[in-house]
PDB file of C-alpha atoms in Angstrom:
ATOM      1  CA  MET A   1      19.420  12.748   4.785  1.00 46.00           C
ATOM      2  CA  THR A   2      17.213  15.942   4.165  1.00 51.00           C
ATOM      3  CA  ASN A   3      14.053  16.323   5.743  1.00 45.00           C
ATOM      4  CA  THR A   4      12.449  19.651   6.292  1.00 55.00           C
ATOM      5  CA  THR A   5       8.674  18.472   6.140  1.00 70.00           C
ATOM      6  CA  GLY A   6       8.651  15.560   8.360  1.00 86.00           C
ATOM      7  CA  ARG A   7       6.058  13.581   5.926  1.00 94.00           C
ATOM      8  CA  ARG A   8       5.392   9.991   7.394  1.00 96.00           C
ATOM      9  CA  VAL A   9       5.778   7.116   4.470  1.00 97.00           C
ATOM     10  CA  THR A  10       3.607   4.523   4.647  1.00 98.00           C
ATOM     11  CA  ALA A  11       3.199   0.626   2.536  1.00 98.00           C
ATOM     12  CA  ASN A  12       0.354  -1.290   2.692  1.00 97.00           C
ATOM     13  CA  LEU A  13      -0.104  -5.034   1.810  1.00 96.00           C
ATOM     14  CA  SER A  14      -1.871  -8.263   2.207  1.00 96.00           C
ATOM     15  CA  LEU A  15      -0.449 -11.462   3.549  1.00 97.00           C
ATOM     16  CA  THR A  16      -0.845 -14.390   3.697  1.00 96.00           C
ATOM     17  CA  LEU A  17      -0.344 -16.393   7.142  1.00 96.00           C
ATOM     18  CA  ASP A  18       3.342 -17.912   5.972  1.00 96.00           C
ATOM     19  CA  GLY A  19       4.069 -14.560   5.028  1.00 96.00           C
ATOM     20  CA  ARG A  20       3.783 -14.483   0.948  1.00 96.00           C
ATOM     21  CA  TYR A  21       1.648 -11.770  -0.758  1.00 95.00           C
ATOM     22  CA  ASN A  22       0.642 -13.728  -3.763  1.00 94.00           C
ATOM     23  CA  GLY A  23       0.338 -17.595  -4.479  1.00 93.00           C
ATOM     24  CA  PRO A  24       2.034 -20.439  -5.309  1.00 94.00           C
ATOM     25  CA  GLY A  25       1.220 -19.493  -9.518  1.00 93.00           C
ATOM     26  CA  GLY A  26       2.923 -16.623  -9.743  1.00 90.00           C
ATOM     27  CA  PRO A  27       2.476 -12.564  -9.008  1.00 86.00           C
ATOM     28  CA  GLY A  28      -1.370 -12.576 -10.517  1.00 86.00           C
ATOM     29  CA  ASP A  29      -1.691 -15.429  -7.466  1.00 91.00           C
ATOM     30  CA  PHE A  30      -4.893 -13.753  -5.415  1.00 90.00           C
ATOM     31  CA  ALA A  31      -6.800 -16.750  -4.869  1.00 89.00           C
ATOM     32  CA  ALA A  32      -5.895 -16.988  -1.270  1.00 90.00           C
ATOM     33  CA  PHE A  33      -6.819 -12.970  -0.597  1.00 91.00           C
ATOM     34  CA  ALA A  34     -10.301 -12.890  -2.402  1.00 89.00           C
ATOM     35  CA  PRO A  35     -12.792 -14.194   0.532  1.00 91.00           C
ATOM     36  CA  TYR A  36     -11.095 -11.367   2.382  1.00 94.00           C
ATOM     37  CA  ALA A  37     -10.333  -8.564   0.476  1.00 90.00           C
ATOM     38  CA  THR A  38     -14.698  -6.877   0.761  1.00 91.00           C
ATOM     39  CA  SER A  39     -14.821  -7.748   4.591  1.00 94.00           C
ATOM     40  CA  ASP A  40     -15.363  -4.702   6.538  1.00 95.00           C
ATOM     41  CA  VAL A  41     -12.076  -5.430   8.845  1.00 96.00           C
ATOM     42  CA  ALA A  42     -10.735  -4.627   5.616  1.00 95.00           C
ATOM     43  CA  ARG A  43     -12.389  -2.517   3.751  1.00 95.00           C
ATOM     44  CA  ASN A  44     -12.095   0.086   7.163  1.00 96.00           C
ATOM     45  CA  HIS A  45      -8.090  -0.754   7.537  1.00 96.00           C
ATOM     46  CA  MET A  46      -7.832   0.661   3.105  1.00 95.00           C
ATOM     47  CA  THR A  47     -10.129   3.681   4.524  1.00 96.00           C
ATOM     48  CA  ARG A  48      -7.799   4.515   7.214  1.00 96.00           C
ATOM     49  CA  MET A  49      -4.404   3.803   5.013  1.00 96.00           C
ATOM     50  CA  TRP A  50      -5.853   6.564   3.109  1.00 96.00           C
ATOM     51  CA  GLU A  51      -7.407   9.185   4.963  1.00 95.00           C
ATOM     52  CA  HIS A  52      -3.938  11.026   5.769  1.00 95.00           C
ATOM     53  CA  ALA A  53      -1.912  10.333   2.089  1.00 97.00           C
ATOM     54  CA  THR A  54      -1.599  13.086  -0.225  1.00 97.00           C
ATOM     55  CA  THR A  55       1.483  11.136  -2.554  1.00 97.00           C
ATOM     56  CA  ALA A  56      -0.180   7.007  -3.855  1.00 96.00           C
ATOM     57  CA  LEU A  57       3.674   6.329  -4.292  1.00 97.00           C
ATOM     58  CA  LEU A  58       2.699   2.258  -6.879  1.00 95.00           C
ATOM     59  CA  GLY A  59       4.740   0.187  -8.848  1.00 93.00           C
ATOM     60  CA  ARG A  60       4.172   0.218 -12.711  1.00 91.00           C
ATOM     61  CA  ILE A  61       2.115  -3.576 -12.700  1.00 89.00           C
ATOM     62  CA  ASN A  62      -0.166  -1.840  -9.662  1.00 89.00           C
ATOM     63  CA  ALA A  63      -0.994   1.559 -11.086  1.00 90.00           C
ATOM     64  CA  GLU A  64      -1.899  -0.146 -14.620  1.00 88.00           C
ATOM     65  CA  GLY A  65      -3.889  -3.250 -12.886  1.00 88.00           C
ATOM     66  CA  PHE A  66      -5.807   0.051 -10.901  1.00 89.00           C
ATOM     67  CA  LEU A  67      -6.072   1.884 -13.488  1.00 86.00           C
ATOM     68  CA  GLY A  68      -8.083  -0.881 -15.332  1.00 87.00           C
ATOM     69  CA  TYR A  69     -10.195  -1.361 -11.875  1.00 91.00           C
ATOM     70  CA  TRP A  70     -10.233   1.855  -9.913  1.00 93.00           C
ATOM     71  CA  PRO A  71     -12.203   5.062 -12.088  1.00 93.00           C
ATOM     72  CA  SER A  72     -14.985   2.937 -12.426  1.00 93.00           C
ATOM     73  CA  VAL A  73     -15.174   2.268  -8.848  1.00 95.00           C
ATOM     74  CA  ALA A  74     -15.592   6.190  -7.627  1.00 94.00           C
ATOM     75  CA  GLU A  75     -17.824   6.452 -10.736  1.00 94.00           C
ATOM     76  CA  ASP A  76     -20.542   3.097  -9.031  1.00 95.00           C
ATOM     77  CA  ASP A  77     -23.317   4.849  -6.877  1.00 94.00           C
ATOM     78  CA  ASN A  78     -23.468   1.259  -5.879  1.00 96.00           C
ATOM     79  CA  ALA A  79     -20.378   0.485  -4.607  1.00 95.00           C
ATOM     80  CA  ASP A  80     -19.454   0.426  -1.158  1.00 95.00           C
ATOM     81  CA  PRO A  81     -18.709   4.266  -0.069  1.00 96.00           C
ATOM     82  CA  ARG A  82     -16.188   3.279   1.864  1.00 96.00           C
ATOM     83  CA  ASP A  83     -14.812   1.405  -2.119  1.00 95.00           C
ATOM     84  CA  ARG A  84     -16.066   5.238  -3.431  1.00 96.00           C
ATOM     85  CA  GLY A  85     -14.045   7.035  -1.489  1.00 96.00           C
ATOM     86  CA  TYR A  86     -10.187   4.890  -1.776  1.00 96.00           C
ATOM     87  CA  ALA A  87     -10.636   4.897  -5.740  1.00 95.00           C
ATOM     88  CA  LYS A  88     -11.438   8.862  -6.177  1.00 96.00           C
ATOM     89  CA  TRP A  89      -9.256   9.704  -3.735  1.00 96.00           C
ATOM     90  CA  LEU A  90      -6.749   7.602  -5.622  1.00 95.00           C
ATOM     91  CA  VAL A  91      -8.093   8.516  -9.140  1.00 94.00           C
ATOM     92  CA  ASP A  92      -7.401  12.586  -8.125  1.00 95.00           C
ATOM     93  CA  THR A  93      -4.562  11.839  -5.759  1.00 95.00           C
ATOM     94  CA  GLU A  94      -1.030  12.779  -6.801  1.00 94.00           C
ATOM     95  CA  LYS A  95       0.707   9.132  -8.211  1.00 95.00           C
ATOM     96  CA  VAL A  96       4.262   8.266  -8.473  1.00 96.00           C
ATOM     97  CA  VAL A  97       4.219   5.697 -10.868  1.00 95.00           C
ATOM     98  CA  LEU A  98       8.238   3.945 -10.196  1.00 95.00           C
ATOM     99  CA  SER A  99       9.079   2.053 -14.468  1.00 94.00           C
ATOM    100  CA  THR A 100      11.614   1.371 -16.026  1.00 93.00           C
ATOM    101  CA  THR A 101       9.809   0.888 -19.213  1.00 93.00           C
ATOM    102  CA  LEU A 102       7.191   3.089 -19.359  1.00 90.00           C
ATOM    103  CA  THR A 103       7.835   6.909 -20.380  1.00 86.00           C
ATOM    104  CA  ASP A 104       3.920   8.365 -20.742  1.00 87.00           C
ATOM    105  CA  ALA A 105       1.865   8.250 -16.913  1.00 85.00           C
ATOM    106  CA  PRO A 106      -0.407   6.466 -16.681  1.00 79.00           C
ATOM    107  CA  TRP A 107      -3.176   8.189 -15.619  1.00 83.00           C
ATOM    108  CA  GLU A 108      -4.104  11.779 -14.996  1.00 86.00           C
ATOM    109  CA  ARG A 109      -2.356  13.925 -12.107  1.00 91.00           C
ATOM    110  CA  ALA A 110       0.217  10.219 -12.414  1.00 93.00           C
ATOM    111  CA  ARG A 111       3.943  11.298 -13.295  1.00 94.00           C
ATOM    112  CA  VAL A 112       7.173   8.393 -13.912  1.00 95.00           C
ATOM    113  CA  VAL A 113       9.599   8.189 -12.315  1.00 95.00           C
ATOM    114  CA  ASN A 114      12.458   6.052 -13.074  1.00 95.00           C
ATOM    115  CA  ALA A 115      14.677   5.646 -10.133  1.00 96.00           C
ATOM    116  CA  PRO A 116      15.735   3.640  -6.940  1.00 96.00           C
ATOM    117  CA  ALA A 117      12.513   3.931  -4.624  1.00 96.00           C
ATOM    118  CA  ALA A 118      14.960   5.103  -1.514  1.00 96.00           C
ATOM    119  CA  ASP A 119      15.750   8.060  -4.088  1.00 97.00           C
ATOM    120  CA  VAL A 120      12.783   8.900  -5.030  1.00 96.00           C
ATOM    121  CA  VAL A 121      10.878   8.919  -1.520  1.00 96.00           C
ATOM    122  CA  THR A 122      13.471  11.123  -0.189  1.00 95.00           C
ATOM    123  CA  GLU A 123      13.005  13.564  -3.203  1.00 95.00           C
ATOM    124  CA  LEU A 124       9.375  13.107  -1.808  1.00 95.00           C
ATOM    125  CA  LYS A 125       9.834  14.302   2.105  1.00 94.00           C
ATOM    126  CA  THR A 126      11.852  17.881   1.359  1.00 93.00           C
ATOM    127  CA  SER A 127       8.768  18.892   0.142  1.00 90.00           C
ATOM    128  CA  GLY A 128       5.066  18.777  -0.044  1.00 90.00           C
ATOM    129  CA  GLU A 129       2.583  17.800   3.674  1.00 92.00           C
ATOM    130  CA  GLY A 130       0.356  14.687   4.401  1.00 95.00           C
ATOM    131  CA  ASP A 131       1.437  11.141   3.604  1.00 97.00           C
ATOM    132  CA  ILE A 132       3.048   9.341   1.231  1.00 97.00           C
ATOM    133  CA  LEU A 133       1.595   6.094   0.770  1.00 98.00           C
ATOM    134  CA  VAL A 134       3.330   3.284  -0.981  1.00 97.00           C
ATOM    135  CA  ASN A 135       0.140   1.256  -2.872  1.00 91.00           C
ATOM    136  CA  SER A 136       0.304  -2.554  -1.743  1.00 93.00           C
ATOM    137  CA  SER A 137       3.357  -2.393  -4.630  1.00 94.00           C
ATOM    138  CA  ALA A 138       5.844  -4.850  -2.805  1.00 95.00           C
ATOM    139  CA  SER A 139       8.167  -4.295  -5.589  1.00 94.00           C
ATOM    140  CA  ILE A 140       8.278  -0.642  -3.872  1.00 96.00           C
ATOM    141  CA  ILE A 141       8.191  -1.774  -0.284  1.00 97.00           C
ATOM    142  CA  LYS A 142      10.970  -3.821  -0.251  1.00 96.00           C
ATOM    143  CA  PRO A 143      13.880  -1.968  -1.122  1.00 97.00           C
ATOM    144  CA  LEU A 144      12.450   1.115   1.913  1.00 97.00           C
ATOM    145  CA  LEU A 145      12.079  -1.889   4.153  1.00 97.00           C
ATOM    146  CA  SER A 146      15.751  -2.337   3.270  1.00 97.00           C
ATOM    147  CA  ALA A 147      17.257   0.839   3.651  1.00 97.00           C
ATOM    148  CA  ASP A 148      14.583   1.784   6.315  1.00 97.00           C
ATOM    149  CA  LEU A 149      12.302   4.403   4.935  1.00 97.00           C
ATOM    150  CA  LEU A 150       8.741   3.247   6.206  1.00 97.00           C
ATOM    151  CA  ASP A 151       7.525   4.507   9.310  1.00 97.00           C
ATOM    152  CA  ARG A 152       4.449   2.598   9.473  1.00 98.00           C
ATOM    153  CA  LEU A 153       3.177  -0.253   7.839  1.00 98.00           C
ATOM    154  CA  TYR A 154      -0.545  -0.881   6.952  1.00 98.00           C
ATOM    155  CA  LEU A 155      -0.792  -4.893   7.269  1.00 98.00           C
ATOM    156  CA  MET A 156      -3.259  -7.151   6.690  1.00 97.00           C
ATOM    157  CA  ILE A 157      -3.012 -11.146   7.843  1.00 97.00           C
ATOM    158  CA  PHE A 158      -5.574 -13.691   5.773  1.00 96.00           C
ATOM    159  CA  PRO A 159      -5.353 -16.600   7.566  1.00 97.00           C
ATOM    160  CA  GLU A 160      -4.170 -19.338   4.794  1.00 95.00           C
ATOM    161  CA  ILE A 161      -0.678 -20.899   3.880  1.00 96.00           C
ATOM    162  CA  ALA A 162      -0.446 -20.124   0.786  1.00 95.00           C
ATOM    163  CA  GLY A 163       2.330 -22.743   0.398  1.00 95.00           C
ATOM    164  CA  GLY A 164       4.346 -20.698  -2.480  1.00 95.00           C
ATOM    165  CA  GLY A 165       4.365 -17.596  -3.685  1.00 95.00           C
ATOM    166  CA  GLN A 166       6.479 -13.891  -3.122  1.00 95.00           C
ATOM    167  CA  ARG A 167       7.935 -12.911   0.211  1.00 95.00           C
ATOM    168  CA  LEU A 168       7.739  -9.599   1.642  1.00 95.00           C
ATOM    169  CA  PHE A 169      10.556  -9.695   4.201  1.00 95.00           C
ATOM    170  CA  ASP A 170      14.130 -11.405   3.016  1.00 90.00           C
ATOM    171  CA  ASP A 171      16.819 -12.141   4.964  1.00 93.00           C
ATOM    172  CA  GLY A 172      18.682  -9.721   5.150  1.00 94.00           C
ATOM    173  CA  LEU A 173      17.105  -6.562   6.126  1.00 95.00           C
ATOM    174  CA  PRO A 174      18.459  -4.512   9.131  1.00 95.00           C
ATOM    175  CA  ALA A 175      17.181  -4.852  12.229  1.00 96.00           C
ATOM    176  CA  THR A 176      14.323  -2.968  13.276  1.00 97.00           C
ATOM    177  CA  LYS A 177      11.445  -2.452  16.223  1.00 98.00           C
ATOM    178  CA  TRP A 178       7.804  -1.653  15.011  1.00 98.00           C
ATOM    179  CA  THR A 179       5.080  -0.885  17.720  1.00 98.00           C
ATOM    180  CA  LEU A 180       1.859  -2.667  16.854  1.00 98.00           C
ATOM    181  CA  THR A 181      -0.673   1.010  16.885  1.00 98.00           C
ATOM    182  CA  ARG A 182      -4.095  -0.831  15.751  1.00 97.00           C
ATOM    183  CA  GLN A 183      -5.215  -4.365  14.875  1.00 97.00           C
ATOM    184  CA  GLU A 184      -8.329  -5.101  14.067  1.00 97.00           C
ATOM    185  CA  THR A 185     -10.176  -9.160  13.605  1.00 97.00           C
ATOM    186  CA  GLY A 186     -12.712  -9.938  11.180  1.00 96.00           C
ATOM    187  CA  GLU A 187     -15.287 -12.550  11.683  1.00 95.00           C
ATOM    188  CA  LEU A 188     -13.311 -14.687   8.973  1.00 95.00           C
ATOM    189  CA  GLY A 189     -10.435 -14.687  10.708  1.00 96.00           C
ATOM    190  CA  GLU A 190      -8.138 -11.990   8.980  1.00 97.00           C
ATOM    191  CA  LEU A 191      -6.002  -9.263  10.699  1.00 97.00           C
ATOM    192  CA  ALA A 192      -5.562  -5.296  10.767  1.00 98.00           C
ATOM    193  CA  MET A 193      -2.419  -3.988  11.740  1.00 98.00           C
ATOM    194  CA  VAL A 194      -1.547  -1.168  11.908  1.00 98.00           C
ATOM    195  CA  TYR A 195       2.446  -1.246  13.000  1.00 98.00           C
ATOM    196  CA  ASP A 196       4.983   2.601  13.247  1.00 98.00           C
ATOM    197  CA  ARG A 197       8.678   2.029  13.228  1.00 98.00           C
ATOM    198  CA  VAL A 198      10.258   3.155  16.731  1.00 97.00           C
ATOM    199  CA  ARG A 199      12.712   6.149  15.489  1.00 94.00           C
TER     200      ARG A 199
END
């Protein structure tokens, strides 16, 4: 693999205690996540994940969902400053949207790529600088875990058992070792953790 830039590939995702990134109601079921998403710990965690990132890598569903929400937050003087900071970063940064169905980019400063996640990340790492952040898109995180291309995981663990829904860590992933570089616990029992890949 050619890697001339040393760019880190990072990913963020929120999980329940039983390892789900959505509830039993399907991809849009975030009932177990809602009470924790706006906590101080969650917002500070969000700020840390984008501070060094210059590229957002998104799946189509997230790209379209984020477009309906974050641009208005960027313009909202009453929004939490951490939310505004993230929103402005997301609007202004380079966005790469992985999709097999989109033909036009849903955002400014965005491009649509129809290719395997591992190939796209390998290509992104050959130029530019700053972290490549896979932004809450499990459909991209999973193949990157399989290809051992992630360098850092930003995980929020919420103290709820969903009892159903999709899991992040499927059987069959390659065995890898990670080191915990940051941990913060919120008042509601939510955990913000940063894990770096040991290579």
